[in-house]
Coordinates of C-alpha atoms in Angstrom, one line a residue:
Chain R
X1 CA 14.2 105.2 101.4
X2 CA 17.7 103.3 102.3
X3 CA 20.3 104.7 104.0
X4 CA 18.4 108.3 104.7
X5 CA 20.3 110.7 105.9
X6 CA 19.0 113.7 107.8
X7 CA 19.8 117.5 107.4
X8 CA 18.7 121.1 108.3
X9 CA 16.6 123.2 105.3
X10 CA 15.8 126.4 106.5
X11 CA 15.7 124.9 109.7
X12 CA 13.4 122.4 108.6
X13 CA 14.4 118.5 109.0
X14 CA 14.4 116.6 106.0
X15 CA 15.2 113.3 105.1
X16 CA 17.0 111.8 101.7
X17 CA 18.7 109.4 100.3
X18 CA 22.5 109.0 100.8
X19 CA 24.2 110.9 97.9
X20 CA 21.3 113.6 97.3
X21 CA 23.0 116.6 96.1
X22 CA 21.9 119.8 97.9
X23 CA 20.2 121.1 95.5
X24 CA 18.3 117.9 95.1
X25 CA 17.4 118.8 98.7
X26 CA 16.1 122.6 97.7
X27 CA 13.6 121.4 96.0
X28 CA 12.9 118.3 98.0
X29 CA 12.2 120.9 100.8
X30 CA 10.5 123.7 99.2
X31 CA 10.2 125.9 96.0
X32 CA 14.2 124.9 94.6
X33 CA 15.6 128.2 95.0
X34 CA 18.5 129.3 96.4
X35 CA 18.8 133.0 97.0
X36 CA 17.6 136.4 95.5
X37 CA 19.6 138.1 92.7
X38 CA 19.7 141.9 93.1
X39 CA 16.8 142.7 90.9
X40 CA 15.0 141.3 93.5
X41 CA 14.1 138.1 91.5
X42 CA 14.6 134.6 93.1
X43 CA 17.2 132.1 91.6
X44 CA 17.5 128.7 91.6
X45 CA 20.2 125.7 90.9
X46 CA 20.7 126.3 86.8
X47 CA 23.4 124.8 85.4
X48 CA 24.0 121.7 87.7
X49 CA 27.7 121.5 87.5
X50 CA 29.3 124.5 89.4
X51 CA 29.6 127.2 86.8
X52 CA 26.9 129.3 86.9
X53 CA 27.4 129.9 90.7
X54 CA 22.9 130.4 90.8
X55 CA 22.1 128.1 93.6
X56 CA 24.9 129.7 96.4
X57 CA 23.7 128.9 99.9
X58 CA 25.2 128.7 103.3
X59 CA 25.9 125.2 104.2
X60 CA 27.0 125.0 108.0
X61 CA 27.9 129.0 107.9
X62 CA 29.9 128.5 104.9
X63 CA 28.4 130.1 101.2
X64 CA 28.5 126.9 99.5
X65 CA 27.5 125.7 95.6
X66 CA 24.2 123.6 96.5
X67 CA 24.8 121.5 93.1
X68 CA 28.3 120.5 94.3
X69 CA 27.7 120.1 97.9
X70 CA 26.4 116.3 98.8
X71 CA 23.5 116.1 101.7
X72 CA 25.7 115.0 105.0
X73 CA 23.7 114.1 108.2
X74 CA 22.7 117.3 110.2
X75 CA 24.3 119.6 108.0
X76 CA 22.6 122.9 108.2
X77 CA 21.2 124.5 104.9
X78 CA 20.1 128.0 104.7
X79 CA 18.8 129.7 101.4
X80 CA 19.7 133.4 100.7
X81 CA 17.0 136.0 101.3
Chain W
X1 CA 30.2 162.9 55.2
X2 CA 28.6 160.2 57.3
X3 CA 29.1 162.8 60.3
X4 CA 31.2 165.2 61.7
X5 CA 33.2 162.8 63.8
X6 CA 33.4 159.2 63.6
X7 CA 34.8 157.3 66.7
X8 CA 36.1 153.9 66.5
X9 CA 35.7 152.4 69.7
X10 CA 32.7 152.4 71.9
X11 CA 34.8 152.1 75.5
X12 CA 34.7 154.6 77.9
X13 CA 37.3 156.7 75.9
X14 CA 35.2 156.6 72.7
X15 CA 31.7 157.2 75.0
X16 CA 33.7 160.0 76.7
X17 CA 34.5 161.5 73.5
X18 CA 31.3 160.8 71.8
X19 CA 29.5 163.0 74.9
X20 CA 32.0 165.8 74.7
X21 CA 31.8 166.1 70.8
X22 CA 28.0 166.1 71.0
X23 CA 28.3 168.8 73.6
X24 CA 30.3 171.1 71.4
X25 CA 26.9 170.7 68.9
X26 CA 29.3 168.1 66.4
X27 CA 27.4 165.4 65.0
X28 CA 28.7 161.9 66.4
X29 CA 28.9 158.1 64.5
X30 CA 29.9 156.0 67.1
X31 CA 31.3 152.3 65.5
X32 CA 32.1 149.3 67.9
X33 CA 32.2 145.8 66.9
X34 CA 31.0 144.8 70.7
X35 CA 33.8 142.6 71.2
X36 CA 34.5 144.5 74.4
X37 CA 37.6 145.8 75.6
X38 CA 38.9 147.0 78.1
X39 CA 36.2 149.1 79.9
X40 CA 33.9 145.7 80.1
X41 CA 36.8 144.4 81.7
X42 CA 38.6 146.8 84.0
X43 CA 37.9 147.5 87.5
X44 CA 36.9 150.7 87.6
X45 CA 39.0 152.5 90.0
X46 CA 39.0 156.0 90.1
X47 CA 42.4 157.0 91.2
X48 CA 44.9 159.8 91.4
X49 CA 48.1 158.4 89.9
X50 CA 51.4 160.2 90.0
X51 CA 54.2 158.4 89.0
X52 CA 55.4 161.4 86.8
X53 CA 53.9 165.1 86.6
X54 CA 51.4 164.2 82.9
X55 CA 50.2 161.2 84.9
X56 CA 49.3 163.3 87.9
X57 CA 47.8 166.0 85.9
X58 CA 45.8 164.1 83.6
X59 CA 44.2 161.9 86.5
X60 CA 43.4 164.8 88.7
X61 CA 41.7 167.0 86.0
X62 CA 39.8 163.7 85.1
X63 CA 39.1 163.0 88.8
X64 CA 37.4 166.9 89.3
X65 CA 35.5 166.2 85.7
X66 CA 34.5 162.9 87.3
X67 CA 32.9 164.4 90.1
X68 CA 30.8 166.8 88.1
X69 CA 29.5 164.0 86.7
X70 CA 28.7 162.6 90.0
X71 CA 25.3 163.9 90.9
X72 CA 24.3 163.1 87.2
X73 CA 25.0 159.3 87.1
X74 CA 22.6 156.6 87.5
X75 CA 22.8 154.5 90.0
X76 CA 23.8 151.6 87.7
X77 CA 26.9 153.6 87.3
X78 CA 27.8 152.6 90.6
X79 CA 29.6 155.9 92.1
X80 CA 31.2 156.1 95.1
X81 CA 33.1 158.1 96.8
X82 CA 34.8 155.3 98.8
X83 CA 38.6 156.5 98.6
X84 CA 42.1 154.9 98.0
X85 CA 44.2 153.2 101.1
X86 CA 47.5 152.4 99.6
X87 CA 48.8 150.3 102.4
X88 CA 52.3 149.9 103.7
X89 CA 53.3 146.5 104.6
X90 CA 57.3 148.0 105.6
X91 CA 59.6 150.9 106.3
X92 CA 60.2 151.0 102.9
X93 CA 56.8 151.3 101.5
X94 CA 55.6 153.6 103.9
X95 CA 58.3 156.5 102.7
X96 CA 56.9 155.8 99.1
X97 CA 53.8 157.1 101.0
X98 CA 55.0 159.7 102.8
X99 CA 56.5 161.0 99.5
X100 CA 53.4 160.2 97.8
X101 CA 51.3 161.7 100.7
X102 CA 54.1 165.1 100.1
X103 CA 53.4 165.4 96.0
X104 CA 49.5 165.0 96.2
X105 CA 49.2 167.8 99.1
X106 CA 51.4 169.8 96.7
X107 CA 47.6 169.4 94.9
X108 CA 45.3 169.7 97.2
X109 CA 44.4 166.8 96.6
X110 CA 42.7 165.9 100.3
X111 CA 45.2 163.1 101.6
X112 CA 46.4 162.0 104.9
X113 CA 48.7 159.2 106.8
X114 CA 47.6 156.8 108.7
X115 CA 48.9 154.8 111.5
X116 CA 49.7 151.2 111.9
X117 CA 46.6 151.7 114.5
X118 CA 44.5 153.5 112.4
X119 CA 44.6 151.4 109.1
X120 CA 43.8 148.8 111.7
X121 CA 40.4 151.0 112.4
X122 CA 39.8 152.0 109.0
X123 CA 40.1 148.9 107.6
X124 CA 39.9 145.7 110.5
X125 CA 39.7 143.2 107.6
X126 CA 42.7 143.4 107.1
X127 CA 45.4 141.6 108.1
X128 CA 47.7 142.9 111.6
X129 CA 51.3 144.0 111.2
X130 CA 50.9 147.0 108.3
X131 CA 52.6 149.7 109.4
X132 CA 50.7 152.4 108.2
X133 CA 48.8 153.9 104.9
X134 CA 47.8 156.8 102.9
X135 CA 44.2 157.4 102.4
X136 CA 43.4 159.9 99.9
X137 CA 39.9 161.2 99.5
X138 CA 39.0 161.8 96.6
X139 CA 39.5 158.3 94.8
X140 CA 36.1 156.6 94.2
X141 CA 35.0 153.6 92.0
X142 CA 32.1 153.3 89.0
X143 CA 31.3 150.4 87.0
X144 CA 32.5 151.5 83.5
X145 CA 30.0 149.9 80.7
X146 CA 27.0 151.7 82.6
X147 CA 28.9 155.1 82.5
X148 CA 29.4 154.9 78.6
X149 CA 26.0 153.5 78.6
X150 CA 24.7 156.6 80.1
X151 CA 27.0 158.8 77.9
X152 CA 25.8 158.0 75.4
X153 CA 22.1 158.4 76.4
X154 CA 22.6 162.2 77.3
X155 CA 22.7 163.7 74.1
X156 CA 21.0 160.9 71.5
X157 CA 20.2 163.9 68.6
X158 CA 23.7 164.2 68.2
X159 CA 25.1 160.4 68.7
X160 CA 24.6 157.4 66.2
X161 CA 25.8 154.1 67.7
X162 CA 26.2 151.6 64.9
X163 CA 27.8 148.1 65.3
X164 CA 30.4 147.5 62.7
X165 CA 33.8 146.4 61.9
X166 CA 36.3 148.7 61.3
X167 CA 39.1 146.9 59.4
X168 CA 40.8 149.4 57.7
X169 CA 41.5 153.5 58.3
X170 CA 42.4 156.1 56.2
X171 CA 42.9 159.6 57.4
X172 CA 39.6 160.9 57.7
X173 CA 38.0 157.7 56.2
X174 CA 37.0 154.1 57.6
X175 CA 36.2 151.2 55.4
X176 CA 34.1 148.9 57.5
X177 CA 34.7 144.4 56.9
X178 CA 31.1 145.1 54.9
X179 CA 33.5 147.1 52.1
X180 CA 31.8 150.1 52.7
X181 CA 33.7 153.7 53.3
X182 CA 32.5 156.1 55.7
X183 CA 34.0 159.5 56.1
X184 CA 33.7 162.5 58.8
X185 CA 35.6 165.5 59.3
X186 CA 37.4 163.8 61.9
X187 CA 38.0 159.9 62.8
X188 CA 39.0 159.1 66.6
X189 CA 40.6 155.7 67.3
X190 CA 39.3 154.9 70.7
X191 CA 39.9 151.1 70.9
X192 CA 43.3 150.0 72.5
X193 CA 43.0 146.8 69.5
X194 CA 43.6 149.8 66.9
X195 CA 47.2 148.3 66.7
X196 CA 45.2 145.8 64.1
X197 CA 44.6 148.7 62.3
X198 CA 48.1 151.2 63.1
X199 CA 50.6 148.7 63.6
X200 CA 52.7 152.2 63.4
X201 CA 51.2 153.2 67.3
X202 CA 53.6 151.7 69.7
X203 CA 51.1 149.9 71.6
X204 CA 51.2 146.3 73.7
X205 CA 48.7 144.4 75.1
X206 CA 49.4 144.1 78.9
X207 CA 47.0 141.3 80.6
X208 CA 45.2 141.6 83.9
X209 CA 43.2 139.0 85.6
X210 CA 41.0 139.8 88.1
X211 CA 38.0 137.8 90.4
X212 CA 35.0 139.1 92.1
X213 CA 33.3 137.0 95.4
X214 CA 29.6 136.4 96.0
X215 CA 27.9 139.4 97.9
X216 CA 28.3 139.1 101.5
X217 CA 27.8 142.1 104.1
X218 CA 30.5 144.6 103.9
X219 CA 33.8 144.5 104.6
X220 CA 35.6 146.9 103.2
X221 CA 35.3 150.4 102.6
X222 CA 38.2 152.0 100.8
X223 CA 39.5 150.8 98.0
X224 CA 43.0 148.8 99.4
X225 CA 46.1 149.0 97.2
X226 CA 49.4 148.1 98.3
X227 CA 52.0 150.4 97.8
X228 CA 54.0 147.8 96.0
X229 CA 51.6 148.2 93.3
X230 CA 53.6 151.2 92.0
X231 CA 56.7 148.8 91.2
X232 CA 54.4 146.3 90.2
X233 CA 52.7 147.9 88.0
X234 CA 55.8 149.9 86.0
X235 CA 57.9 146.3 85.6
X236 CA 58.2 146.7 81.6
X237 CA 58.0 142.7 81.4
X238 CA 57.2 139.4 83.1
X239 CA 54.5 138.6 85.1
X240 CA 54.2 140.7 88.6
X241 CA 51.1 140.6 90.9
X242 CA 50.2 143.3 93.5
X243 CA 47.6 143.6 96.0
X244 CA 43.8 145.2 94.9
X245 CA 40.7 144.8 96.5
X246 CA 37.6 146.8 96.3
X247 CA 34.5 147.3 97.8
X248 CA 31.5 147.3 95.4
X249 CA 28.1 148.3 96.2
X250 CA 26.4 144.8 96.0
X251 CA 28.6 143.8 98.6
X252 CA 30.8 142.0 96.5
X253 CA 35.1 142.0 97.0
X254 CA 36.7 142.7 93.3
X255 CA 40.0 141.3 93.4
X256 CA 43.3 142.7 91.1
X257 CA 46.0 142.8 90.5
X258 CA 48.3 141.2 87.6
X259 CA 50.0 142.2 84.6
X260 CA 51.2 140.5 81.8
X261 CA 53.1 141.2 78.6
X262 CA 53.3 138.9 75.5
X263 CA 50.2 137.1 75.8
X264 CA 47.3 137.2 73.6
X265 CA 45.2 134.6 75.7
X266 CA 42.2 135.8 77.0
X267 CA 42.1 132.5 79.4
X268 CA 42.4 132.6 82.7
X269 CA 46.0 131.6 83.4
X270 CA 46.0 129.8 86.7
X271 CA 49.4 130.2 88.0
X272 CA 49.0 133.9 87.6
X273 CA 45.6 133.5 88.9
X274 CA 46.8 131.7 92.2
X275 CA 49.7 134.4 92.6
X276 CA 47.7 136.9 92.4
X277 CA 44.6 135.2 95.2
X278 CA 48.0 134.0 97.5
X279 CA 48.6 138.1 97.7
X280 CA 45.2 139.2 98.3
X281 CA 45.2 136.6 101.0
X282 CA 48.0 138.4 102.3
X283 CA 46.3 141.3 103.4
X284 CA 42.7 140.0 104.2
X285 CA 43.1 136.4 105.0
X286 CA 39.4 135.6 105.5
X287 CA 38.8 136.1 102.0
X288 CA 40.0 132.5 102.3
X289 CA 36.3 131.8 104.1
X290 CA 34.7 133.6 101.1
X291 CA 33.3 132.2 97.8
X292 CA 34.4 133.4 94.6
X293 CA 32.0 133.7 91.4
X294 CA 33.9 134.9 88.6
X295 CA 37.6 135.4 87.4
X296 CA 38.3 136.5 84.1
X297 CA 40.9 138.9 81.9
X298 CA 41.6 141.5 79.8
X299 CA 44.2 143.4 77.9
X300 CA 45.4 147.3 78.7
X301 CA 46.8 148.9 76.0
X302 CA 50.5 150.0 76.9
X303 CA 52.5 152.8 75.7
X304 CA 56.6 152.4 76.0
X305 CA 55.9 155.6 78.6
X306 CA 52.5 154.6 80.2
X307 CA 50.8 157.7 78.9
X308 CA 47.9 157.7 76.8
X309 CA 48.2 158.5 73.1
X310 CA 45.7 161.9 72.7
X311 CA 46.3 164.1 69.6
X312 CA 46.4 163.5 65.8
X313 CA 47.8 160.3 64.3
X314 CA 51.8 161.5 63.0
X315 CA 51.5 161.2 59.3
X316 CA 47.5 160.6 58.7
X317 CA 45.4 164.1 58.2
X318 CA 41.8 163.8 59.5
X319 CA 43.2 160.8 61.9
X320 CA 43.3 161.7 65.6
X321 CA 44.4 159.3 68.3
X322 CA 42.7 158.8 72.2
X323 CA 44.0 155.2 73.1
X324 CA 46.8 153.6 75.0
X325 CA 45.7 154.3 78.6
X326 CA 47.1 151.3 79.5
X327 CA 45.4 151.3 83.3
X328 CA 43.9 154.5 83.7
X329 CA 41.3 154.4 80.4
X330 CA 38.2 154.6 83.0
X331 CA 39.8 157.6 85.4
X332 CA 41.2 159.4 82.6
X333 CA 38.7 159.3 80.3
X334 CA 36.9 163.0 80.9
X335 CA 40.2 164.6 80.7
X336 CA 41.6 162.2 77.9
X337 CA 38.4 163.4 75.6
X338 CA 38.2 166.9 76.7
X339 CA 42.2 167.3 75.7
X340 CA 41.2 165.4 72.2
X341 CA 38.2 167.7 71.6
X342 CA 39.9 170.8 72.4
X343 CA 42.8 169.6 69.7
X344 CA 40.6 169.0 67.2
X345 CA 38.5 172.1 67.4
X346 CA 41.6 174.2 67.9
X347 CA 40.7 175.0 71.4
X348 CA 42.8 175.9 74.5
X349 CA 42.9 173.5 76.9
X350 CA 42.5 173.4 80.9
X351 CA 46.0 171.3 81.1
X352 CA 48.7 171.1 78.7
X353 CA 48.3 168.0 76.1
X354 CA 51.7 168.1 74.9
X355 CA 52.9 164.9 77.2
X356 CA 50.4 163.0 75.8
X357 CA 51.2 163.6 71.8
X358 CA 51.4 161.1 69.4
X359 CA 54.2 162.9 68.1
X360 CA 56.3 162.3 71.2
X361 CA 56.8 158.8 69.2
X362 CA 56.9 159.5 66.2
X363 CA 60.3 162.2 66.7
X364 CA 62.0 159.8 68.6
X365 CA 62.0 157.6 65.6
X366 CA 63.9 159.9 63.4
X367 CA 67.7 159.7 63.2
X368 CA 69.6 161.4 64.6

C-alpha cells in the first residue's frame, strides 16, 4: 500500500490508501456500518453519493457523511451507537 | 349510496372527520389519491393562534380536543406537551407579547412572560441578547400522518379507506378518474388541492419549506417561534421567512419557517431555503455545527381571511366543505371536524361556526 495514510476507527488505527473514502474505511475496519436507526436496526453507507444521509458518523467531533468525507491522517472516526 | 359520508381527502382534516363521523354511528368512505398534502408535509405544531377572535377560538377548542386525545395516542404519534416560546428579539416584539400574553390569559390559557434572563435558562441554545418571551403551556407537537393513521384505526366497522381519484364532484356525488360515480348522503372535501375540483373556493397554494437535522442529544425543549412570525406569516404576498424550530422526540431540530405565494413547485427553492437557515442561525447559531438530513416543501391551502372553510359548499346540496386551513390544518383539525359534523347532522355546536362559513365568500361576491 503506497502513500498510506493512518486514521482513528472506533479508536482503532488503521491504515489505507491515500484517497479511501470513509466509508471505504468502515468496512475496511469492521462490519461497514455507521450508526443505529431508531428501530434499533444498524445502518450502513447506502447510496454512496451523499443523499441518503445512512452512513452519518462523527469525524473529529463533527457528524459527518462517511461517503463524502476522504480518510486524512489521524483523523478520528467514530460510528453511532 | 356507497355510504353515509364520503370524504375526499385522507389528511388530518379528512381522518379527523372520518373518526368523528364514525363516532356519531355514520358509515364512512374515505377516498385519497396518496399524493400527500399537507399533513405529510407540515410540522405539526400544536399552537394557540390568535390573530383574530375565530382564529383563537377555533385553535383553543381544538387544543382541549387535542388533549383528550392525548392519553389515547400511540407513541408513533409523537405527543408532547413541550410548549410554545415565541421569543422577542426587541422592544417592539416583546409588546406584541405582552398583548399576546394579555388576550390568551383572557382564556385561561396557562401563559406567562419571561425575562431576557429566563429565556436564557429556558432555552441556553439560543442565542444572547433576546429580551424576553412568552411561553405558553399548553402548545405541544405530534407528528400528523401517524395521528390520522391512528384515526382511522379506532373505529374500522365504520371507516372504508379506498385509494382513488376524485376528478370530478357533484353535490352529493363523486365520479372517480376510473369513470365511476359514488354517492353518500353527504360528500366532505378535505383536501386543500380541491381547488382542481371548485375552482369557485377561494383558495391559494401558499409554500413552506422546512429541514430537519440528524438526531443529536437535546437541545431544545419548547417549541421556539419568533414573534415576528405573526407579521411573517399574514404578508398576503412575496416571499417572507420567520424563525421556527422544534424539538422532536428522536432528538432531531425541525426547522420552518417560509411562505410563498404563486408557486406551484414543489422543489426546494434554495434562496428561500438559505433565508430561511440564515434566520434560524440567528437564534441558535450552533445549528451551524449541526448536520442536516432532509429539506423539502409543501403547499397550505390559504383563504383571502386565513380561516378555514367548514360548512356546506354555497350553491352545491349534499356538498360540505372542511379545507383551507392554511397553517393550522393539524391543530385545528378536532374542532374543524367536530364544527363540520355538528352542521351536517344539524347539531349545536360547542363554538360558533359561523366565522368559518363558506358563505362568508360567497355574499361578498354579490353586488351590491
Amino acid at each position: 500500500m503506497s502513500a498510506a495514510i493512518e486514521l482513528h476507527v472506533n479508536g482503532r488505527a488503521l491504515r489505507v490508501a491515500l484517497g479511501t473514502s470513509v466509508a471505504a474505511a468502515l468496512y475496511l475496519a469492521g462490519d461497514g456500518t455507521s450508526r443505529t436507526a431508531l428501530d434499533g436496526k444498524r445502518r450502513a453507507p447506502f447510496c454512496g453519493m451523499g443523499v441518503c444521509q445512512e452512513c452519518r458518523v462523527s469525524i473529529n467531533g463533527q457528524r459527518r457523511l462517511a461517503c463524502q468525507t476522504v480518510c486524512a491522517d489521524g483523523m478520528q472516526v467514530e460510528t453511532q451507537p | 349510496m356507497n355510504a353515509d359520508v364520503i370524504i375526499v381527502g385522507a389528511g388530518i382534516v379528512g381522518a379527523a372527520c372520518a373518526h368523528a363521523f364514525a363516532q356519531h354511528g355514520l358509515d364512512v368512505l374515505l377516498l385519497d389519491d396518496l399524493r400527500g398534502g399537507a399533513t405529510a408535509a407540515g410540522m405539526g405544531h400544536l399552537v394557540v393562534m390568535d390573530d383574530n377572535p375565530a382564529e383563537l377560538a377555533l385553535s383553543q377548542y381544538s387544543l382541549g380536543l387535542w388533549r383528550r386525545w392525548a392519553p389515547a395516542l400511540d407513541e408513533g404519534c409523537a405527543y408532547r406537551n413541550c410548549g410554545t416560546l415565541w421569543l422577542a428579539a426587541n422592544a417592539e416584539e416583546l409588546a406584541v407579547a405582552e398583548h399576546k400574553r394579555a388576550l390568551l390569559d383572557a382564556e385561561g390559557l396557562g401563559c406567562r412572560m419571561l425575562g431576557a434572563e429566563a429565556v436564557r435558562e429556558a432555552e441556553p441554545m439560543l442565542r444572547p441578547g433576546l429580551v424576553g418571551g412568552l411561553h405558553v403551556s399548553g402548545d405541544g407537537i405530534v407528528y400528523a400522518p401517524n395521528v390520522v393513521r391512528w384515526l382511522l384505526t379506532q373505529q374500522p366497522e365504520r371507516i372504508r379507506q379506498r385509494q382513488a381519484t376524485v376528478s370530478e364532484v357533484s353535490g352529493n356525488r363523486v365520479r372517480l378518474d376510473s369513470g365511476e360515480w359514488l354517492s353518500a348522503s353527504a360528500v366532505v372535501l378535505a383536501s386543500g388541492s380541491a381547488r382542481d375540483l371548485c375552482p369557485e373556493l377561494p383558495i391559494r397554494p401558499k409554500k413552506g419549506h422546512l429541514l430537519i437535522t440528524d438526531r443529536y442529544p437535546a437541545r431544545i425543549r419548547h417549541q421556539l417561534v419568533e414573534l415576528g412570525y405573526v407579521s411573517s406569516a399574514h404578508s398576503s404576498s412575496g416571499t417572507s421567512v420567520a424563525f421556527n424550530a422544534q424539538p422532536r422526540p428522536t432528538g432531531q431540530i425541525l426547522i420552518g419557517s417560509s411562505r410563498q405565494f404563486d408557486s406551484l413547485d414543489p422543489a426546494v427553492d434554495h434562496d428561500v431555503l438559505a433565508r430561511m437557515l440564515a434566520r434560524a442561525l440567528d437564534y441558535l447559531p450552533e445549528l451551524a455545527n449541526m448536520n442536516a438530513i432532509r429539506s423539502w416543501t409543501g403547499f397550505r391551502a390559504a383563504t383571502p381571511d386565513s380561516l378555514p372553510l367548514l360548512g356546506p359548499h354555497p350553491s352545491q346540496a349534499g356538498l360540505w366543505l372542511a379545507l383551507g386551513h392554511e397553517g393550522l390544518g393539524v391543530t385545528t383539525a378536532p374542532g374543524s371536524a367536530q364544527l363540520l359534523v355538528n352542521q351536517v347532522l344539524k347539531q349545536p355546536s360547542a363554538i360558533d361556526s359561523a366565522p368559518y362559513s363558506p358563505l362568508r365568500f360567497a355574499r361578498a361576491e354579490q353586488p351590491a
